[in-house]
Short mmCIF file of C-alpha atoms and ligand atoms in Angstrom, two decimals:
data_model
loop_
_atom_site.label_atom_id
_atom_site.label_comp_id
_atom_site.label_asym_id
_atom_site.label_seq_id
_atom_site.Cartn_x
_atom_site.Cartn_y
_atom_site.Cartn_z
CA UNK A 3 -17.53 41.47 48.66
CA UNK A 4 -17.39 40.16 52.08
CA UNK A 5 -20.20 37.40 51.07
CA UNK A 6 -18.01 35.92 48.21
CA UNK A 7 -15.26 34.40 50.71
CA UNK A 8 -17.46 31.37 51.43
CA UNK A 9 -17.51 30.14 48.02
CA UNK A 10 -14.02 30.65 47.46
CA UNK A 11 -12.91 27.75 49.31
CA UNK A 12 -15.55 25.58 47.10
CA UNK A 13 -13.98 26.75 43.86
CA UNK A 14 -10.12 26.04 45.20
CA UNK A 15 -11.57 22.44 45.87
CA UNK A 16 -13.08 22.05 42.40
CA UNK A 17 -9.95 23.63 40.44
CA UNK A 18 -7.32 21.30 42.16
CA UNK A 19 -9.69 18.77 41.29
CA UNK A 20 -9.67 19.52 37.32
CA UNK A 21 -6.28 19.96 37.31
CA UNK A 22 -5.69 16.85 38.71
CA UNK A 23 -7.69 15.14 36.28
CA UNK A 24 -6.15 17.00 33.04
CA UNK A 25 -2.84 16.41 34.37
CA UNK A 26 -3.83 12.45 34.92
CA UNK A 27 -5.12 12.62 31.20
CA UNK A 28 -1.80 13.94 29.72
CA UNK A 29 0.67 12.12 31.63
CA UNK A 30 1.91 9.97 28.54
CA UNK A 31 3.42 13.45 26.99
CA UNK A 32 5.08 13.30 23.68
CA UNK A 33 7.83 10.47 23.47
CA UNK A 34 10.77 10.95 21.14
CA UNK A 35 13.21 7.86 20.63
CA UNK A 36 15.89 6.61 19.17
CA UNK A 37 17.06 3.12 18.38
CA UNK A 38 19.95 1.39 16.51
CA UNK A 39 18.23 -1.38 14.35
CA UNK A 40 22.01 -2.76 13.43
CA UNK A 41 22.00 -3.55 9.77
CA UNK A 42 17.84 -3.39 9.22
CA UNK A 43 17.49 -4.48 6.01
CA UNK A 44 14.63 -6.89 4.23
CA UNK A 45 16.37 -9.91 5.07
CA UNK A 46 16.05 -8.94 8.92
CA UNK A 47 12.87 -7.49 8.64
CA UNK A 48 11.33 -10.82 7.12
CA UNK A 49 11.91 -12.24 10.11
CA UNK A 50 7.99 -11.64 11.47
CA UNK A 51 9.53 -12.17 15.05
CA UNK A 52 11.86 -8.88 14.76
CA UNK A 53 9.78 -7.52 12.81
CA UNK A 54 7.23 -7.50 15.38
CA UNK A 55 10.10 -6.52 18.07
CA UNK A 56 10.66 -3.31 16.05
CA UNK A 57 7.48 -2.29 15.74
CA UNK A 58 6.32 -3.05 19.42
CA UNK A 59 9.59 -0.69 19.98
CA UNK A 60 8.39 2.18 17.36
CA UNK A 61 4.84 2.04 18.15
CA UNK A 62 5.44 3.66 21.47
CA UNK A 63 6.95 6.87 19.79
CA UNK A 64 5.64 9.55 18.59
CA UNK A 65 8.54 10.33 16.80
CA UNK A 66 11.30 7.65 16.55
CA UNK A 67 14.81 7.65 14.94
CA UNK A 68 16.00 4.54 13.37
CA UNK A 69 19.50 4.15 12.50
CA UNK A 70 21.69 1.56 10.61
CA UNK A 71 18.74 1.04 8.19
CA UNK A 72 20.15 -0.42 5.32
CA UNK A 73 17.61 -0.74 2.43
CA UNK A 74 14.29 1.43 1.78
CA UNK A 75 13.21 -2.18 2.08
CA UNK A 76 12.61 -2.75 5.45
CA UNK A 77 11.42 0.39 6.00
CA UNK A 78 8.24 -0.55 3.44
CA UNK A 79 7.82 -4.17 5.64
CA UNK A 80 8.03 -1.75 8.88
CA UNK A 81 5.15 0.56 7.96
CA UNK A 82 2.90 -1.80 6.21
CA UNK A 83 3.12 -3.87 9.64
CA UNK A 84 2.57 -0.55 11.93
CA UNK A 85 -0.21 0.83 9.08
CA UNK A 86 -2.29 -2.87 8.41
CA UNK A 87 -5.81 -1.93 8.46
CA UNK A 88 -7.08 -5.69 9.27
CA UNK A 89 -5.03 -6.18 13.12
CA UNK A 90 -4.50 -1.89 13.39
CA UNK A 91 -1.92 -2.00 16.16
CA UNK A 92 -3.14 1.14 16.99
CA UNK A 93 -4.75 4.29 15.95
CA UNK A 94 -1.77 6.14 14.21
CA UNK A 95 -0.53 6.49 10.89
CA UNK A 96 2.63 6.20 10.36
CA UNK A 97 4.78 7.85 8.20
CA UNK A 98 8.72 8.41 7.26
CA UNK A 99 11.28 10.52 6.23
CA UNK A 100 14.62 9.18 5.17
CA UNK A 101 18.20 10.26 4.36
CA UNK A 102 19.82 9.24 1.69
CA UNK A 103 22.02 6.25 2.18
CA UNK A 104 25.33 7.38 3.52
CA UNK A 105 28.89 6.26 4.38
CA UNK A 106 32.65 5.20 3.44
CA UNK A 107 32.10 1.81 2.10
CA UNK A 108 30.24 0.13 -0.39
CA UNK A 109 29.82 -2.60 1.95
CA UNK A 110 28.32 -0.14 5.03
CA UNK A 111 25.76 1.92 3.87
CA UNK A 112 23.14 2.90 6.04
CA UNK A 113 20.05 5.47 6.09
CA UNK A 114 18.53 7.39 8.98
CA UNK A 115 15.40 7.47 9.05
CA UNK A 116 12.49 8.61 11.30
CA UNK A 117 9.16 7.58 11.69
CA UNK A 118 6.42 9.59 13.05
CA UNK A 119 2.79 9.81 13.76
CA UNK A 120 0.90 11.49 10.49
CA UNK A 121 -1.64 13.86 12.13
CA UNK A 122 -0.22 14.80 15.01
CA UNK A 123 3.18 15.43 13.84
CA UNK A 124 4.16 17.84 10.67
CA UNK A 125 7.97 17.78 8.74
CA UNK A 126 8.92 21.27 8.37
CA UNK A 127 12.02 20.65 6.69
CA UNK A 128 15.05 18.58 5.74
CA UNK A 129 18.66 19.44 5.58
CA UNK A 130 21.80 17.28 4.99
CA UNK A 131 25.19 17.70 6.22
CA UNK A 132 27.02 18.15 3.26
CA UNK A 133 30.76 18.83 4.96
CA UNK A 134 33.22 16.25 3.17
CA UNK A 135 34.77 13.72 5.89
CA UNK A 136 33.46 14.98 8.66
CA UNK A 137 31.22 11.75 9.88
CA UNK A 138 31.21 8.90 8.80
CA UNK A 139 27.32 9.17 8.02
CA UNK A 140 26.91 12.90 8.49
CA UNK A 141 23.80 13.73 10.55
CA UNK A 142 20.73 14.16 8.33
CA UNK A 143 18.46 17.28 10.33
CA UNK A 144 14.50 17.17 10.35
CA UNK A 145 12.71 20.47 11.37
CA UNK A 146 9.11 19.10 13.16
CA UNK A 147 6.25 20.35 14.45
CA UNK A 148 3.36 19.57 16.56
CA UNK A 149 0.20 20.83 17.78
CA UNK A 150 0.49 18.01 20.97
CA UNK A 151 3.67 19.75 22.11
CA UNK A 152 4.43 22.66 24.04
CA UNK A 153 7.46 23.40 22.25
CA UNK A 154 6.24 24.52 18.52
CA UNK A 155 8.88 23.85 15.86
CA UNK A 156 11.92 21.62 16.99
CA UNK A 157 14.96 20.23 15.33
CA UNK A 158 16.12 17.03 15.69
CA UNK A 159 20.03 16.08 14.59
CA UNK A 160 20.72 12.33 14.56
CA UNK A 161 24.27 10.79 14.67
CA UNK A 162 25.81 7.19 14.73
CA UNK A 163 29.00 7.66 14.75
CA UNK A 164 31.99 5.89 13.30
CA UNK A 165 33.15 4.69 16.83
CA UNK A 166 37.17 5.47 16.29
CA UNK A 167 36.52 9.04 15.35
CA UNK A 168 33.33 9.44 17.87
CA UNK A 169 35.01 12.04 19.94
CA UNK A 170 35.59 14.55 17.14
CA UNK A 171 32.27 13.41 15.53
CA UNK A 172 30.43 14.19 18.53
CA UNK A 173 32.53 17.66 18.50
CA UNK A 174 31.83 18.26 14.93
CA UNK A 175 27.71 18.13 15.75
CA UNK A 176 28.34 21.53 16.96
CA UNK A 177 29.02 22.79 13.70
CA UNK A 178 25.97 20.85 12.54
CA UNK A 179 24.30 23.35 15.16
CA UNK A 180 25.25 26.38 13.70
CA UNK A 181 24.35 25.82 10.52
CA UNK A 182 20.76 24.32 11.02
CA UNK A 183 19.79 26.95 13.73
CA UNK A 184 20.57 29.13 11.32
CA UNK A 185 19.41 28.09 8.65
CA UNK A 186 15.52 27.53 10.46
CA UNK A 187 16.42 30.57 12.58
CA UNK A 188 15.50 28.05 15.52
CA UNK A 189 17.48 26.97 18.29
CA UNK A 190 15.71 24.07 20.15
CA UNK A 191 17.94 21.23 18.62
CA UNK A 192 18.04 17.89 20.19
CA UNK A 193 21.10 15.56 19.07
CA UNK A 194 20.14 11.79 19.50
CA UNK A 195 21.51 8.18 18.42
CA UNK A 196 24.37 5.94 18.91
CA UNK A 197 27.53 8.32 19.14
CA UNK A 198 29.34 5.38 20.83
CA UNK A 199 29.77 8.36 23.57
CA UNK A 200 30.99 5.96 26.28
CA UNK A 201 33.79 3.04 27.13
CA UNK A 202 36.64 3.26 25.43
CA UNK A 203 35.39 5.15 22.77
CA UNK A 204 35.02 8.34 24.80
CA UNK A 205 36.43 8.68 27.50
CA UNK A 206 35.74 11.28 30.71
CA UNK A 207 39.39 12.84 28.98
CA UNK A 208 38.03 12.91 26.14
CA UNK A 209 35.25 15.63 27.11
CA UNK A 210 36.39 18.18 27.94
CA UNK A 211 37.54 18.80 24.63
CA UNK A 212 34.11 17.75 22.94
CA UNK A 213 32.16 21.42 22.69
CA UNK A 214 28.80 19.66 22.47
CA UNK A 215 29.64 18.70 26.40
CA UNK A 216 31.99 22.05 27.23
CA UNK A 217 29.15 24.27 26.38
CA UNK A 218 26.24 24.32 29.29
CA UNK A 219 24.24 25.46 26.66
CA UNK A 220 23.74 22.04 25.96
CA UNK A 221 22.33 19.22 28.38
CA UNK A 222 23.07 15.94 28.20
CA UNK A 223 19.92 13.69 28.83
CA UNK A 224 21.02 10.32 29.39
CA UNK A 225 23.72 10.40 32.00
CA UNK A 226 27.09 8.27 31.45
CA UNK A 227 26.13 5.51 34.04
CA UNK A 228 23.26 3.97 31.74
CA UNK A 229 24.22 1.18 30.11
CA UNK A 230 22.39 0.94 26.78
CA UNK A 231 23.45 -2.10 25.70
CA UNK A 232 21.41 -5.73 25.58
CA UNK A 233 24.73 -7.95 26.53
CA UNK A 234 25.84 -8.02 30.24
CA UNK A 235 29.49 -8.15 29.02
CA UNK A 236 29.19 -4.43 28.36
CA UNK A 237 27.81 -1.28 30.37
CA UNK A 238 28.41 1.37 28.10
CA UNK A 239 26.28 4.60 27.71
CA UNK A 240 26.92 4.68 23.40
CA UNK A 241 23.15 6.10 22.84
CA UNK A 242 22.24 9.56 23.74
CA UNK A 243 20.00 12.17 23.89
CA UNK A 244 21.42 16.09 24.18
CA UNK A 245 19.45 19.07 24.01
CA UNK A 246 20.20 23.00 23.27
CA UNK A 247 18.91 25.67 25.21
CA UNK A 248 17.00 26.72 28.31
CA UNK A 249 13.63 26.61 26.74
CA UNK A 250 13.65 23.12 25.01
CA UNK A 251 15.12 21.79 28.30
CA UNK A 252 12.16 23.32 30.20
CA UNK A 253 9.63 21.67 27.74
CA UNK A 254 10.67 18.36 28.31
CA UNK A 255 9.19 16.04 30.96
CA UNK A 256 11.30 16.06 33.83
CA UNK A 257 12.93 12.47 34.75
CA UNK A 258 11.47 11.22 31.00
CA UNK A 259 14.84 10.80 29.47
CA UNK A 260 15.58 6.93 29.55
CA UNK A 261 16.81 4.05 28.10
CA UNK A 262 13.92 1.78 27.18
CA UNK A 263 14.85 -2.01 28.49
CA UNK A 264 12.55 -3.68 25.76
CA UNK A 265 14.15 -7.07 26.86
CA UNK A 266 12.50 -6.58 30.41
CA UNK A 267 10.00 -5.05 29.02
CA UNK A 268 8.73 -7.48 26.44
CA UNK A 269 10.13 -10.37 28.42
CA UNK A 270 12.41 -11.39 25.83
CA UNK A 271 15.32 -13.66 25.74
CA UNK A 272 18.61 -12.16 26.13
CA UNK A 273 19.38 -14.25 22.45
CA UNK A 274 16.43 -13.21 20.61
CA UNK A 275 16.55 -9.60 22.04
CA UNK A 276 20.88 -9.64 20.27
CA UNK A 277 18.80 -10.82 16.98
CA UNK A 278 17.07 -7.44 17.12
CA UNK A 279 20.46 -4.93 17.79
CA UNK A 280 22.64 -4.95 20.53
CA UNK A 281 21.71 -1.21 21.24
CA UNK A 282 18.65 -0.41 23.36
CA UNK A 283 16.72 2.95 22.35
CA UNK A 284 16.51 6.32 24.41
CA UNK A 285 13.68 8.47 24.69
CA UNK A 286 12.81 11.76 26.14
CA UNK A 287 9.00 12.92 26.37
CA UNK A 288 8.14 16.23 25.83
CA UNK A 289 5.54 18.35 27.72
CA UNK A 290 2.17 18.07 25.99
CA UNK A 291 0.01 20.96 24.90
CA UNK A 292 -2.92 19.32 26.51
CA UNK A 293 -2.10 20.57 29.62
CA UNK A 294 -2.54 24.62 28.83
CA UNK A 295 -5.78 23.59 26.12
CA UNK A 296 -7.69 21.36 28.25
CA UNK A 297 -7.94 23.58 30.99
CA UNK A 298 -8.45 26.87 29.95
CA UNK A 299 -11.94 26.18 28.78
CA UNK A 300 -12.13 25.17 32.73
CA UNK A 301 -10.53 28.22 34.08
CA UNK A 302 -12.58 30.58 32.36
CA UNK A 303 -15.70 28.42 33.16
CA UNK A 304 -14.69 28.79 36.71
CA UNK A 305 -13.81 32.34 36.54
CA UNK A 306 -16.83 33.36 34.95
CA UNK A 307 -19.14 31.35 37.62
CA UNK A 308 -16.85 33.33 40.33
CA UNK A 309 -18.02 36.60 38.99
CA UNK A 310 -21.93 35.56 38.82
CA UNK A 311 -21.99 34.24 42.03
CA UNK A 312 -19.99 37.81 43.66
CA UNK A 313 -22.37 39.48 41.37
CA UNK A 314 -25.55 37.93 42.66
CA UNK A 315 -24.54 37.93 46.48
CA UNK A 316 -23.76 41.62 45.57
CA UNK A 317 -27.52 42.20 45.01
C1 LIG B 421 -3.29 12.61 16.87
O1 LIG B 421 -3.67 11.40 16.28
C2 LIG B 421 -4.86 10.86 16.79
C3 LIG B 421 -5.08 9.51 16.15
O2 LIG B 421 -4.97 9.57 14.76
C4 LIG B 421 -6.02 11.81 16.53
O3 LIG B 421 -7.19 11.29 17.10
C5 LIG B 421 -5.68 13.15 17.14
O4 LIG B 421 -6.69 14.08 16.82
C6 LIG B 421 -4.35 13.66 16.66
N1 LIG B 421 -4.00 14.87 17.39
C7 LIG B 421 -3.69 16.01 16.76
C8 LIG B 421 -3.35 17.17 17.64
O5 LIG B 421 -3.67 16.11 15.55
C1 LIG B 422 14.22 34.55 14.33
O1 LIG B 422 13.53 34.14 15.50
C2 LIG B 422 13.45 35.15 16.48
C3 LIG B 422 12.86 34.56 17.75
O2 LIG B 422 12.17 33.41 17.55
C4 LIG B 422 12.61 36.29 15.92
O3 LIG B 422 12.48 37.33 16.87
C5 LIG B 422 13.28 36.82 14.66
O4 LIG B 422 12.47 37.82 14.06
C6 LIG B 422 13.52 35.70 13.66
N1 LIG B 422 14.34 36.20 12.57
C7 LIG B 422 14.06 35.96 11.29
C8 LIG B 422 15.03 36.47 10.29
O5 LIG B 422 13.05 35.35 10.94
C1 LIG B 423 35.75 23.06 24.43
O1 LIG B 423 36.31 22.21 23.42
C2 LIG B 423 36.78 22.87 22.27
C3 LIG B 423 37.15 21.84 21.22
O2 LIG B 423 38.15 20.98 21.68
C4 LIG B 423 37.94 23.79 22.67
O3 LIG B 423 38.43 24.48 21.54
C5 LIG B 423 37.46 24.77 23.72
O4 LIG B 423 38.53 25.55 24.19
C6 LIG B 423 36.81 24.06 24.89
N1 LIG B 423 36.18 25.04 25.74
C7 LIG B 423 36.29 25.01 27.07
C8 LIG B 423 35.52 26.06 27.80
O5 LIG B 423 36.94 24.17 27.66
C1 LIG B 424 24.73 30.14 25.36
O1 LIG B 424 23.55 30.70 24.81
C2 LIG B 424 23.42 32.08 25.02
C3 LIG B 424 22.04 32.48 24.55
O2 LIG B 424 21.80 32.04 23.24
C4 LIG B 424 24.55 32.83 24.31
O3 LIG B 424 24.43 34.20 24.53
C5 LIG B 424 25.87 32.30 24.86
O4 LIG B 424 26.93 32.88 24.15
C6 LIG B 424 25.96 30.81 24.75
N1 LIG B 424 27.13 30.31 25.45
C7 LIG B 424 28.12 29.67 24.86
C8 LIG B 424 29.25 29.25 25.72
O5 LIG B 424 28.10 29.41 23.66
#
């Protein structure tokens, strides 16, 4: 065996190589956002300049939440922009899943609604809140899958709350916890949107007494500091991203969780940016699949050429 030790340094060379290279291949991961649109509805999505905004926004998800969509609408103009065939923005397919549209007043009636990449991600299953005056729009819970992610099935729960009853809202998603993990048998839940979950809305006080922040059995992703609004009059932390359990935390990228600054980003004015929302979305990527797939075919390649050669020096 003695004559196999020269190669071995060879082969260490070569497999921190590969691994390199499949980790610089899948370092996009597998983005989940979520974005208040602030009254989305034909009329606003007409406008080809937000229109465009919103899509430039979605187009970087692989799954992304809208909220305050207000007619089915806007939602047709949105895909038919991400989905034209003549200027393909880019390779995906998109597709949606809605909730109903839901709230106290006539005049306030908004869907959530979630748009994902057809292909590479699968809706397992839909569930809505049905508990009477308990949100104002009571969360609307999608069970996905996908073969890019190393987590299998997940469950995401998305809120905007009503913001003078956001701390017992936010509470009240824990309930919304118990009954979808139960009813998918699955605990890897993420809780995302705009629970107005900073300023004066809720407070540090406040808390304590909020079990979704209590429990350590649930991590909060985006810390209270961000600000993810567009004016600079406010610095308030309103959208968020919170996740159950020790092994969805673990298959998330680490440092991913962030507000996106499309104004930056885009280079937009501050004016036309408040046209859009005065929200900014949040995102979180998850840890891809890729990672494990691509290189085992390498591993075993390696492994197997590691045998030959201690076979062949054997002789
Ligand atoms: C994801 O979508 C892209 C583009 O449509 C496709 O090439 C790829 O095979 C899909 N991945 C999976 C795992 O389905
Ligand atoms: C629920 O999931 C757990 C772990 O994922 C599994 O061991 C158990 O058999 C499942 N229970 C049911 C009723 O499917
Ligand atoms: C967490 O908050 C809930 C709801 O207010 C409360 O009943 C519970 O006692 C709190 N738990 C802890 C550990 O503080
Ligand atoms: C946290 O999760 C573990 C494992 O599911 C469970 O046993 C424990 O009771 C949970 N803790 C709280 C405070 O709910």
């Amino acid at each position: 065996m003695g004559s196999f030790s020269p190669r071995l340094p060879l082969l260490l060379l070569l497999f921190s190589f590969f691994t390199l290279l499949v980790e610089v291949v899948t370092a996009s991961g597998f983005k989940i956002c979520a974005y208040n649109v602030e009254r989305f509805d034909s009329a606003k999505a007409s406008d080809s300049r937000v229109l465009h905004t919103v899509k430039r926004i979605v187009s970087r998800c692989d799954i992304c939440l809208l909220q305050n969509v207000v007619d089915s609408g806007a939602v047709k103009m949105l895909l038919a922009s991400l989905n034209r065939e003549t200027d393909r923005y880019d390779e995906y397919t998109y597709q949606s899943v809605s909730s109903k549209s839901l709230g106290n007043s006539p005049a306030d009636m908004q869907r959530y609604i979630f748009i994902y990449r057809e292909g590479n991600v699968t809706v397992m299953g839909q569930h809505q809140y049905q508990k009477q005056n308990a949100f104002v729009r009571a969360p609307f819970a999608v069970q996905f899958q996908s073969k890019k992610t190393a987590i299998k099935q997940f469950i995401l729960v998305p809120l905007h709350s009503g913001p003078s009853q956001a701390v017992q809202e936010i509470d009240r998603l824990y309930d919304v916890f118990k009954e979808v993990s139960k009813k998918w048998n699955n605990t890897n839940v993420m809780f995302l949107g705009d629970f107005h979950a900073g300023c004066a809305y809720v407070t540090r006080a406040d808390k304590k007494n909020i079990r979704l922040f209590n429990n350590s059995n649930f991590s909060w992703m985006i810390r209270d500091k961000v600000d993810t609004t567009v004016s600079s009059d406010t610095n308030c932390a309103f959208d968020r991203i919170v996740v159950h359990g020790k092994p969805f935390l673990k298959s998330i990228r680490p440092y991913s969780a962030n507000v996106f600054n499309y104004v930056k980003a885009f280079k937009l004015p501050k004016s036309k940016a408040q046209e859009v929302s005065n929200n900014l979305p949040v995102e979180v990527s998850l840890k891809s699949s890729a990672l494990l797939l691509q290189a085992t075919p390498l591993l075993i390649l390696i492994s197997v050429s590691a045998i030959v050669q201690s076979f062949l020096s054997a002789l």
